[in-house]
Short mmCIF file of C-alpha atoms and ligand atoms in Angstrom, two decimals:
data_model
loop_
_atom_site.label_atom_id
_atom_site.label_comp_id
_atom_site.label_asym_id
_atom_site.label_seq_id
_atom_site.Cartn_x
_atom_site.Cartn_y
_atom_site.Cartn_z
CA MET A 19 31.31 -5.90 -254.80
CA THR A 20 31.00 -2.94 -252.45
CA LYS A 21 32.53 -3.22 -249.00
CA LEU A 22 29.08 -3.21 -247.40
CA LYS A 23 27.82 -5.95 -249.67
CA PHE A 24 30.88 -8.02 -248.85
CA TYR A 25 30.25 -7.76 -245.10
CA ARG A 26 26.53 -8.37 -245.47
CA ASN A 27 27.42 -11.65 -247.18
CA PHE A 28 30.20 -12.38 -244.73
CA TRP A 29 27.84 -12.15 -241.73
CA LYS A 30 25.10 -13.96 -243.68
CA LEU A 31 22.55 -11.18 -243.39
CA ASN A 32 19.56 -10.53 -245.63
CA ARG A 33 19.08 -14.21 -246.48
CA PRO A 34 15.52 -15.55 -246.18
CA GLU A 35 16.58 -19.21 -246.32
CA ILE A 36 18.43 -18.80 -243.01
CA ASN A 37 15.92 -16.37 -241.48
CA THR A 38 18.13 -13.27 -241.62
CA ASP A 39 16.09 -11.51 -244.29
CA TYR A 40 15.26 -8.53 -242.05
CA TYR A 41 18.87 -7.94 -240.86
CA ASP A 42 21.27 -5.64 -242.69
CA LEU A 43 24.24 -3.32 -242.12
CA ASN A 44 24.25 0.45 -242.43
CA LYS A 45 27.12 2.39 -243.96
CA ASP A 46 28.87 2.60 -240.57
CA GLY A 47 28.96 -1.16 -240.20
CA GLN A 48 26.17 -1.22 -237.60
CA LEU A 49 23.53 -3.91 -237.49
CA VAL A 50 20.05 -2.79 -238.46
CA VAL A 51 16.68 -4.54 -238.62
CA ASN A 52 14.08 -3.70 -241.24
CA GLU A 53 10.35 -3.94 -240.71
CA GLY A 54 8.96 -2.93 -244.09
CA ASN A 55 10.25 0.61 -244.49
CA TYR A 56 10.94 1.06 -240.77
CA GLN A 57 14.55 0.59 -239.85
CA TYR A 58 15.89 0.00 -236.34
CA ASN A 59 19.57 0.58 -235.62
CA LEU A 60 20.44 -2.06 -233.01
CA TYR A 61 23.62 -0.25 -232.03
CA GLU A 62 21.68 2.93 -231.20
CA LEU A 63 19.22 0.82 -229.21
CA THR A 64 22.03 -0.64 -227.10
CA LYS A 65 23.26 2.90 -226.42
CA LYS A 66 19.78 3.89 -225.29
CA PHE A 67 18.80 0.80 -223.29
CA GLY A 68 22.20 -0.62 -222.35
CA THR A 69 23.28 -4.26 -222.55
CA PRO A 70 22.52 -7.10 -222.10
CA LEU A 71 19.45 -6.43 -224.18
CA GLU A 72 16.82 -8.77 -225.54
CA ILE A 73 14.87 -7.48 -228.53
CA ALA A 74 11.64 -9.14 -229.62
CA PHE A 75 10.22 -8.61 -233.11
CA PRO A 76 6.53 -9.66 -233.15
CA PHE A 77 6.25 -8.62 -236.81
CA VAL A 78 8.59 -11.48 -237.70
CA ILE A 79 6.22 -13.99 -236.06
CA GLU A 80 3.24 -12.56 -237.91
CA LYS A 81 5.03 -12.75 -241.25
CA ARG A 82 6.25 -16.29 -240.67
CA LEU A 83 2.81 -17.55 -239.66
CA ARG A 84 1.17 -15.88 -242.66
CA GLU A 85 3.72 -17.52 -244.94
CA LEU A 86 3.34 -20.93 -243.29
CA MET A 87 -0.44 -20.85 -243.73
CA LEU A 88 -0.06 -19.67 -247.31
CA LEU A 89 2.32 -22.51 -248.16
CA PHE A 90 0.16 -25.21 -246.61
CA ASN A 91 -3.00 -23.86 -248.21
CA ARG A 92 -1.34 -23.51 -251.61
CA TRP A 93 -0.19 -27.14 -251.63
CA LEU A 94 -3.45 -28.50 -250.20
CA LYS A 95 -5.14 -26.86 -253.16
CA ASN A 96 -2.56 -27.96 -255.74
CA TYR A 97 -2.83 -31.57 -254.58
CA HIS A 98 -6.68 -31.44 -254.37
CA TYR A 99 -6.42 -32.44 -250.73
CA LYS A 100 -9.82 -32.56 -249.02
CA GLY A 101 -8.91 -31.54 -245.43
CA LYS A 102 -7.80 -28.19 -243.94
CA PHE A 103 -4.55 -26.93 -242.43
CA ILE A 104 -4.75 -25.79 -238.80
CA TYR A 105 -1.79 -24.23 -236.97
CA HIS A 106 -1.41 -24.72 -233.20
CA TYR A 107 1.29 -22.72 -231.43
CA PRO A 108 3.02 -24.72 -228.67
CA MET A 109 3.06 -22.15 -225.88
CA LYS A 110 6.00 -23.80 -224.13
CA VAL A 111 8.28 -22.48 -226.86
CA ASN A 112 7.74 -18.91 -225.66
CA GLN A 113 4.86 -17.91 -223.40
CA ASN A 114 5.59 -14.19 -223.45
CA LYS A 115 2.58 -12.12 -224.37
CA GLU A 116 4.39 -10.41 -227.24
CA PHE A 117 4.95 -13.84 -228.79
CA VAL A 118 1.53 -15.39 -228.19
CA LEU A 119 -0.75 -12.48 -229.13
CA PRO A 120 0.63 -11.97 -232.67
CA ILE A 121 -0.03 -15.64 -233.36
CA ILE A 122 -3.62 -15.39 -232.18
CA SER A 123 -4.12 -12.23 -234.22
CA GLU A 124 -2.93 -14.05 -237.35
CA GLY A 125 -5.46 -16.85 -236.83
CA GLY A 126 -3.21 -19.34 -235.01
CA ASN A 127 -4.56 -21.75 -232.40
CA LEU A 128 -2.80 -22.92 -229.25
CA GLU A 129 -1.24 -26.00 -227.74
CA VAL A 130 -0.58 -25.95 -223.98
CA THR A 131 1.33 -28.32 -221.73
CA SER A 132 0.48 -27.32 -218.19
CA ALA A 133 -2.28 -26.00 -215.97
CA ASN A 134 -0.48 -22.66 -215.73
CA GLU A 135 -0.30 -22.21 -219.51
CA LEU A 136 -3.98 -23.10 -219.72
CA TRP A 137 -4.73 -20.60 -216.99
CA LEU A 138 -3.38 -17.85 -219.29
CA VAL A 139 -5.71 -19.10 -222.01
CA LYS A 140 -8.59 -18.98 -219.51
CA ARG A 141 -7.79 -15.38 -218.70
CA LEU A 142 -7.86 -14.34 -222.36
CA TRP A 143 -11.05 -16.34 -222.89
CA GLU A 144 -12.79 -14.74 -219.92
CA GLN A 145 -11.76 -11.28 -221.07
CA GLY A 146 -13.57 -12.01 -224.33
CA GLN A 147 -10.32 -11.63 -226.28
CA PHE A 148 -10.72 -14.76 -228.40
CA ASN A 149 -12.67 -15.51 -231.49
CA THR A 150 -14.91 -18.38 -230.30
CA LYS A 151 -13.51 -20.54 -233.11
CA ILE A 152 -10.05 -20.74 -231.55
CA ARG A 153 -8.95 -24.29 -230.73
CA VAL A 154 -6.75 -25.37 -227.82
CA ILE A 155 -4.94 -28.70 -227.55
CA CYS A 156 -3.81 -29.87 -224.11
CA ASN A 157 -0.68 -31.98 -223.98
CA GLY A 158 1.54 -32.83 -221.03
CA PRO A 159 0.83 -34.79 -217.86
CA LYS A 160 -2.70 -34.08 -216.61
CA THR A 161 -2.67 -33.11 -212.95
CA ASN A 162 -6.03 -32.74 -211.21
CA GLN A 163 -5.76 -28.96 -211.42
CA TYR A 164 -5.06 -29.20 -215.16
CA LEU A 165 -7.97 -31.61 -215.71
CA SER A 166 -10.47 -29.47 -213.87
CA LEU A 167 -9.40 -26.38 -215.84
CA ILE A 168 -9.83 -28.34 -219.09
CA SER A 169 -13.39 -29.31 -218.08
CA GLU A 170 -14.20 -25.80 -216.88
CA LEU A 171 -13.13 -24.25 -220.18
CA ARG A 172 -14.98 -26.83 -222.20
CA ASP A 173 -18.15 -26.10 -220.24
CA LYS A 174 -17.64 -22.41 -220.97
CA GLY A 175 -17.64 -23.15 -224.72
CA LEU A 176 -13.94 -23.24 -225.64
CA GLN A 177 -13.00 -25.82 -228.31
CA ILE A 178 -10.54 -27.71 -226.19
CA THR A 179 -9.02 -31.12 -226.93
CA PRO A 180 -7.10 -32.97 -224.22
CA ILE A 181 -4.60 -35.48 -225.55
CA ILE A 182 -4.28 -38.87 -223.89
CA GLU A 183 -0.53 -39.36 -223.48
CA SER A 184 -0.34 -42.53 -221.42
CA LEU A 185 -2.50 -45.52 -220.49
CA ASP A 186 -3.37 -44.13 -217.05
CA GLU A 187 -4.79 -41.02 -218.69
CA ILE A 188 -7.42 -43.23 -220.34
CA THR A 189 -9.04 -43.39 -216.92
CA SER A 190 -8.50 -39.79 -215.89
CA ILE A 191 -9.52 -38.21 -219.23
CA GLY A 192 -11.72 -40.97 -220.65
CA GLY A 193 -14.86 -39.50 -219.08
CA PHE A 194 -14.29 -36.06 -220.63
CA ARG A 195 -17.39 -35.02 -222.52
CA GLY A 196 -15.69 -33.18 -225.37
CA GLU A 197 -13.39 -34.21 -228.22
CA LEU A 198 -10.30 -36.23 -227.39
CA GLY A 199 -6.93 -36.78 -228.93
CA ILE A 200 -4.42 -39.53 -228.45
CA ARG A 201 -0.65 -39.33 -228.66
CA LEU A 202 1.25 -41.99 -230.55
CA ASP A 203 4.85 -42.88 -229.83
CA PRO A 204 5.91 -43.61 -233.43
CA ASP A 205 8.95 -45.54 -232.19
CA VAL A 206 11.23 -44.57 -235.06
CA LYS A 207 14.84 -43.57 -234.75
CA ILE A 208 15.61 -40.07 -235.95
CA ARG A 209 18.77 -37.99 -235.90
CA ALA A 210 18.19 -35.14 -233.46
CA HIS A 211 19.66 -34.03 -230.16
CA TRP A 212 17.39 -36.43 -228.32
CA ASP A 213 17.15 -40.00 -229.42
CA LYS A 214 13.43 -40.45 -228.96
CA ARG A 215 13.55 -44.17 -229.61
CA VAL A 216 12.97 -44.48 -225.90
CA THR A 217 10.41 -41.90 -224.90
CA ARG A 218 8.01 -41.60 -222.01
CA PHE A 219 5.46 -39.72 -224.07
CA GLY A 220 2.66 -41.31 -226.01
CA LEU A 221 1.21 -44.78 -226.44
CA SER A 222 2.63 -47.48 -228.66
CA ALA A 223 0.63 -48.47 -231.74
CA ALA A 224 -0.26 -51.77 -230.03
CA GLU A 225 -1.53 -49.96 -226.93
CA ILE A 226 -3.67 -47.65 -229.05
CA PHE A 227 -5.21 -50.54 -231.01
CA SER A 228 -5.91 -52.41 -227.77
CA LEU A 229 -8.29 -49.60 -226.77
CA GLY A 230 -10.75 -50.39 -229.57
CA ARG A 231 -13.26 -47.57 -229.93
CA VAL A 232 -12.48 -44.41 -227.97
CA ARG A 233 -15.50 -42.19 -227.44
CA ASN A 234 -15.20 -38.81 -229.28
CA LEU A 235 -11.71 -39.55 -230.58
CA LYS A 236 -10.94 -36.67 -232.93
CA LEU A 237 -7.21 -36.46 -233.30
CA LEU A 238 -4.08 -38.57 -233.58
CA HIS A 239 -0.98 -36.72 -232.44
CA TYR A 240 2.73 -37.39 -232.38
CA HIS A 241 5.81 -35.31 -231.66
CA THR A 242 9.24 -36.85 -232.00
CA SER A 243 11.83 -34.19 -231.28
CA THR A 244 12.86 -30.62 -231.66
CA GLN A 245 15.49 -29.39 -234.16
CA ILE A 246 15.19 -32.35 -236.55
CA GLU A 247 18.04 -31.81 -238.97
CA TYR A 248 17.22 -34.24 -241.77
CA GLN A 249 14.15 -33.88 -243.91
CA GLU A 250 13.65 -37.63 -244.08
CA ASP A 251 13.37 -37.70 -240.28
CA MET A 252 10.37 -35.39 -240.45
CA ILE A 253 8.60 -37.82 -242.79
CA LYS A 254 9.54 -41.18 -241.23
CA PRO A 255 7.38 -40.75 -238.08
CA LEU A 256 4.53 -39.42 -240.20
CA LYS A 257 4.52 -42.58 -242.31
CA LYS A 258 4.31 -44.63 -239.13
CA ALA A 259 1.58 -42.39 -237.74
CA MET A 260 -0.44 -42.74 -240.93
CA GLU A 261 -0.31 -46.54 -240.71
CA VAL A 262 -1.89 -46.16 -237.28
CA TYR A 263 -4.29 -43.41 -238.37
CA VAL A 264 -5.92 -45.33 -241.21
CA LYS A 265 -6.37 -48.43 -239.08
CA LEU A 266 -7.69 -46.46 -236.13
CA ARG A 267 -10.11 -44.58 -238.32
CA LYS A 268 -11.88 -47.85 -239.24
CA THR A 269 -12.99 -48.28 -235.62
CA ASN A 270 -13.29 -44.56 -234.78
CA SER A 271 -15.36 -42.70 -237.34
CA SER A 272 -15.06 -39.42 -235.40
CA LEU A 273 -11.29 -39.37 -236.04
CA ASP A 274 -10.54 -36.68 -238.61
CA MET A 275 -7.32 -34.88 -237.59
CA ILE A 276 -3.65 -35.74 -237.70
CA ASP A 277 -1.27 -33.58 -235.66
CA ILE A 278 2.34 -33.73 -236.83
CA GLY A 279 3.78 -31.96 -233.75
CA GLY A 280 6.83 -29.69 -233.85
CA GLY A 281 10.46 -30.19 -234.79
CA PHE A 282 11.13 -28.06 -237.86
CA PRO A 283 14.76 -26.97 -237.34
CA VAL A 284 16.20 -23.49 -237.02
CA PRO A 285 19.45 -23.15 -239.01
CA HIS A 286 21.32 -21.79 -235.98
CA GLU A 287 24.66 -22.31 -237.66
CA LYS A 288 23.34 -20.60 -240.73
CA ILE A 289 23.72 -23.59 -242.97
CA PRO A 290 20.42 -23.92 -244.85
CA LEU A 291 18.95 -27.29 -243.89
CA PHE A 292 15.82 -27.73 -246.01
CA SER A 293 12.90 -25.54 -246.91
CA ALA A 294 9.53 -25.49 -245.17
CA GLU A 295 7.87 -25.79 -248.57
CA SER A 296 9.62 -29.06 -249.42
CA VAL A 297 8.56 -30.60 -246.08
CA ILE A 298 5.00 -29.29 -246.41
CA LYS A 299 4.64 -30.87 -249.85
CA ARG A 300 5.87 -34.21 -248.54
CA VAL A 301 3.68 -34.05 -245.43
CA ILE A 302 0.55 -33.47 -247.50
CA ARG A 303 1.40 -36.14 -250.07
CA THR A 304 2.28 -38.71 -247.41
CA ILE A 305 -1.05 -38.24 -245.63
CA GLN A 306 -3.01 -38.12 -248.86
CA LYS A 307 -1.47 -41.28 -250.29
CA ALA A 308 -1.96 -43.27 -247.08
CA CYS A 309 -5.62 -42.24 -246.88
CA ASP A 310 -6.36 -42.82 -250.55
CA ARG A 311 -4.81 -46.28 -250.40
CA ALA A 312 -6.89 -47.18 -247.34
CA GLU A 313 -10.01 -45.44 -248.67
CA VAL A 314 -10.21 -43.20 -245.66
CA PRO A 315 -11.19 -39.46 -245.89
CA HIS A 316 -8.32 -36.95 -245.76
CA PRO A 317 -7.93 -35.60 -242.21
CA ASP A 318 -7.33 -31.95 -241.27
CA ILE A 319 -3.60 -31.46 -240.81
CA LEU A 320 -2.47 -29.84 -237.56
CA CYS A 321 1.07 -28.59 -237.12
CA GLU A 322 2.88 -27.40 -233.98
CA TRP A 323 6.14 -26.05 -235.40
CA GLY A 324 7.17 -23.74 -232.57
CA SER A 325 10.85 -22.85 -232.94
CA TYR A 326 10.32 -22.44 -236.66
CA LEU A 327 7.89 -19.64 -236.00
CA VAL A 328 9.40 -17.80 -233.05
CA ALA A 329 13.16 -18.43 -232.77
CA PRO A 330 14.01 -15.79 -235.42
CA ALA A 331 11.78 -13.24 -233.67
CA GLN A 332 14.29 -12.37 -230.95
CA THR A 333 17.92 -11.39 -230.66
CA THR A 334 20.04 -11.03 -227.52
CA ILE A 335 22.78 -8.41 -227.46
CA TYR A 336 25.82 -8.28 -225.19
CA SER A 337 28.80 -5.95 -224.83
CA ILE A 338 32.30 -7.35 -224.65
CA ILE A 339 33.64 -6.02 -221.38
CA SER A 340 37.08 -7.60 -221.30
CA GLU A 341 39.31 -10.05 -223.12
CA LYS A 342 41.99 -12.57 -222.31
CA THR A 343 44.54 -14.32 -224.49
CA ILE A 344 44.14 -18.07 -225.01
CA ALA A 345 47.45 -19.86 -225.32
CA HIS A 346 46.88 -23.17 -227.07
CA ALA A 347 43.51 -23.48 -228.79
CA THR A 348 41.72 -22.85 -232.06
CA ALA A 349 40.56 -19.53 -230.59
CA LYS A 350 43.03 -16.77 -229.73
CA LYS A 351 40.99 -14.68 -227.32
CA TRP A 352 38.36 -15.02 -224.67
CA TYR A 353 35.82 -12.25 -225.09
CA ILE A 354 33.91 -11.76 -221.84
CA ILE A 355 30.29 -10.64 -222.27
CA ASP A 356 28.26 -8.60 -219.78
CA GLY A 357 25.59 -11.31 -219.45
CA SER A 358 25.50 -15.05 -219.12
CA PHE A 359 25.01 -17.90 -221.56
CA MET A 360 24.16 -20.16 -218.68
CA ASN A 361 21.43 -17.81 -217.45
CA ASP A 362 20.03 -16.03 -220.49
CA LEU A 363 20.65 -18.58 -223.28
CA LYS A 364 20.49 -21.75 -221.29
CA ASP A 365 20.50 -24.14 -224.25
CA THR A 366 24.12 -23.11 -224.92
CA TRP A 367 25.00 -25.01 -221.77
CA ALA A 368 22.18 -27.56 -221.64
CA ILE A 369 22.24 -28.96 -225.17
CA HIS A 370 25.31 -27.25 -226.67
CA GLN A 371 23.12 -25.15 -228.89
CA LYS A 372 24.99 -23.37 -231.69
CA TRP A 373 24.19 -19.72 -232.42
CA HIS A 374 24.64 -17.21 -235.19
CA VAL A 375 26.72 -14.39 -233.68
CA VAL A 376 27.07 -11.06 -235.49
CA PRO A 377 28.75 -7.80 -234.44
CA VAL A 378 26.34 -4.96 -233.72
CA ASN A 379 29.04 -2.32 -234.30
CA TYR A 380 32.26 -2.54 -236.32
CA ALA A 381 30.72 -5.24 -238.52
CA SER A 382 32.72 -3.91 -241.46
CA SER A 383 35.97 -3.95 -239.52
CA LEU A 384 38.93 -5.18 -241.52
CA LYS A 385 40.75 -6.99 -238.76
CA MET A 386 39.24 -9.89 -236.90
CA THR A 387 40.25 -12.44 -234.34
CA ARG A 388 39.16 -15.95 -233.40
CA THR A 389 37.27 -15.82 -230.13
CA TRP A 390 35.49 -17.91 -227.56
CA LEU A 391 32.82 -16.12 -225.60
CA ALA A 392 32.62 -16.32 -221.83
CA GLY A 393 29.70 -15.38 -219.60
CA LEU A 394 29.80 -13.16 -216.56
CA SER A 395 29.06 -15.83 -213.97
CA CYS A 396 32.01 -17.41 -212.20
CA ASP A 397 31.17 -20.77 -213.74
CA SER A 398 33.67 -22.25 -216.18
CA ASP A 399 30.75 -23.80 -218.08
CA ASP A 400 29.36 -20.34 -218.79
CA LYS A 401 30.81 -20.04 -222.28
CA TYR A 402 30.11 -20.36 -225.95
CA ALA A 403 32.88 -21.90 -228.04
CA ASN A 404 30.90 -22.81 -231.18
CA GLY A 405 31.40 -26.51 -230.58
CA GLY A 406 35.17 -26.15 -230.01
CA LYS A 407 35.66 -24.15 -233.20
CA TYR A 408 35.68 -20.37 -232.80
CA ILE A 409 33.65 -17.23 -233.40
CA LEU A 410 35.25 -14.69 -235.69
CA LEU A 411 34.79 -11.14 -234.34
CA PRO A 412 36.39 -7.72 -234.83
CA ARG A 413 39.63 -7.13 -232.90
CA SER A 414 39.41 -4.82 -229.95
CA GLU A 415 42.24 -2.63 -231.39
CA GLU A 416 39.79 -1.71 -234.14
CA LEU A 417 37.45 0.01 -231.71
CA GLU A 418 37.75 3.76 -231.38
CA ASN A 419 37.74 5.88 -228.21
CA GLY A 420 37.52 2.96 -225.83
CA GLU A 421 34.18 1.95 -227.30
CA ARG A 422 32.90 -1.55 -226.56
CA LEU A 423 32.20 -4.15 -229.15
CA ARG A 424 28.58 -5.36 -229.02
CA ILE A 425 27.48 -8.67 -230.39
CA ALA A 426 24.06 -9.96 -231.34
CA VAL A 427 23.13 -13.59 -230.81
CA LEU A 428 20.38 -14.23 -233.35
CA ASP A 429 17.38 -16.59 -233.17
CA THR A 430 17.00 -16.59 -229.39
CA GLY A 431 13.18 -16.50 -229.42
CA ALA A 432 12.55 -20.18 -228.69
CA TYR A 433 12.67 -21.70 -225.20
CA GLN A 434 15.41 -19.44 -223.72
CA ASP A 435 13.19 -17.08 -221.72
CA ALA A 436 11.31 -19.74 -219.76
CA LEU A 437 14.55 -21.65 -219.10
CA ALA A 438 16.44 -18.54 -217.92
CA SER A 439 17.86 -18.40 -214.40
CA HIS A 440 19.93 -16.33 -211.97
CA HIS A 441 23.20 -18.20 -211.48
CA CYS A 442 25.53 -15.92 -209.43
CA LEU A 443 22.43 -13.74 -208.99
CA LEU A 444 23.06 -11.96 -212.27
CA SER A 445 20.20 -9.81 -213.54
CA SER A 446 18.27 -10.84 -216.64
CA PRO A 447 18.71 -8.69 -219.75
CA THR A 448 16.50 -5.67 -220.29
CA LYS A 449 13.86 -6.57 -222.83
CA ILE A 450 12.32 -4.37 -225.49
CA ILE A 451 9.68 -5.05 -228.13
CA ILE A 452 9.83 -3.47 -231.55
CA GLN A 453 6.76 -3.25 -233.77
CA ASN A 454 5.35 -0.65 -236.19
CA GLY A 455 8.17 1.77 -235.44
CA VAL A 456 7.30 1.78 -231.72
CA ILE A 457 9.70 0.57 -229.04
CA THR A 458 8.23 -0.72 -225.78
CA VAL A 459 10.15 -1.77 -222.69
CA ALA A 460 8.81 -5.19 -221.65
CA ARG A 461 11.23 -5.86 -218.78
CA LYS A 462 13.53 -3.40 -217.06
CA ARG A 463 16.91 -4.54 -215.84
CA GLU A 464 16.40 -6.16 -212.46
CA THR A 465 17.80 -4.29 -209.49
CA PRO A 466 19.79 -6.12 -206.77
CA GLU A 467 16.71 -5.77 -204.54
CA GLU A 468 14.48 -7.49 -207.09
CA VAL A 469 16.87 -10.37 -207.68
CA GLY A 470 17.44 -10.73 -203.92
CA ARG A 471 13.69 -10.82 -203.31
CA GLU A 472 13.38 -13.90 -205.53
CA PHE A 473 15.72 -15.64 -203.11
CA GLY A 474 13.87 -14.63 -199.99
CA TRP A 475 15.92 -11.56 -199.09
C1 PLP B 24 4.11 -31.70 -228.16
C2 PLP B 24 5.03 -30.67 -228.70
N1 PLP B 24 4.66 -29.96 -229.78
C3 PLP B 24 5.46 -29.01 -230.31
C4 PLP B 24 6.70 -28.73 -229.77
C5 PLP B 24 7.55 -27.68 -230.42
O1 PLP B 24 8.70 -28.19 -230.99
P1 PLP B 24 9.60 -27.28 -231.93
O2 PLP B 24 9.91 -26.04 -231.18
O3 PLP B 24 10.80 -28.11 -232.19
O4 PLP B 24 8.82 -27.02 -233.18
C6 PLP B 24 7.14 -29.46 -228.65
C7 PLP B 24 8.47 -29.21 -228.08
O5 PLP B 24 9.00 -29.87 -227.26
C8 PLP B 24 6.29 -30.46 -228.10
O6 PLP B 24 6.65 -31.16 -227.02
#
């Protein structure tokens, strides 16, 4: 095995099953990203734009959505399933334009959760930027502002479906003149970060049945959790939802869609969990069997896998600016980054998210050390210790001419941007977008004036 091949395997690059298929190393041990025959040297980009640096890859989103649609459509056909597959992107996962527009251009639809997200949809709609066939699902608590925007867009011709999420919304949304959805709380225990056995979202099966016929009911929706790490846990709630669906369909003939929500996991620790194809096959068969048994037509299948689509489409790069010896721990060194986990990658702190960390330079270095990573804020919680294990990175003695080690945190495209903050008034990373060989700056590094302004200075 060549040295380069060894390190490519060591850092788990170029492996589609863990979403690193477009990452590779060049002969100098620098991290590169391939978009077809375009190649971007991430090390050179950090030299040009500085660190911390967020890099978004819209082409990754486009490819993933195309493949998802292909897989669903292939298996619908193979199983002679009568309904369609419809993808809805949950905007909450990443509302940045460079994430949403590629999805729309590939034929994706949207799911929104607030009046402000819907307002963005309204703007695109009014600018005539949508195919009139696009569908929008509205989840989340319905404030008056949200409700009036839903009605306004419906009156303007958008295919918009508000989802009833609680009993009181029966009154506030019940009079809506368009199609309606209803959210089920499947009440099944699954193994994910959140135990959704007790959830405030959705109606119980009994509550739904107590409603009898709901005018214009089109869709039954559920969403149990994000980052569901066992395949069985993606199917269990669906089985429960299908029990409700077939019964509900008997009293509601307009019902013809089942929405399986989000939750497909990102292998952040780079251990392959299960394939999308295996889940897709089971999803289709589960719905088909339940309907055939109950002699109910096959519904269209809606899916809101958000992280699955967009997490791999962004990486966040930091420089190591100093180090400190750790006396008694599994790790030997603190490596201090020039950004903040607590600010830029908030889930590190909030839900102890694990990440795949790869050197951007010196990735084929022979000597490595066990590290914990610390953020630049003065907060002792601003760190990433890989769940108390360690992160293996090149030793600083390996670096030539006082050069800094740069590290890439992969799969940062889901949730982190909207959760980001300014603890210790640190500036957010510069952000660039890479597509078709063109590099665009989406966000410059904030100046002290700009950060101060956000705090009323
Ligand atoms: C209703 C709904 N759909 C979809 C998603 C996306 O989930 P994920 O990113 O795990 O696919 C969420 C996330 O919380 C959600 O609340």
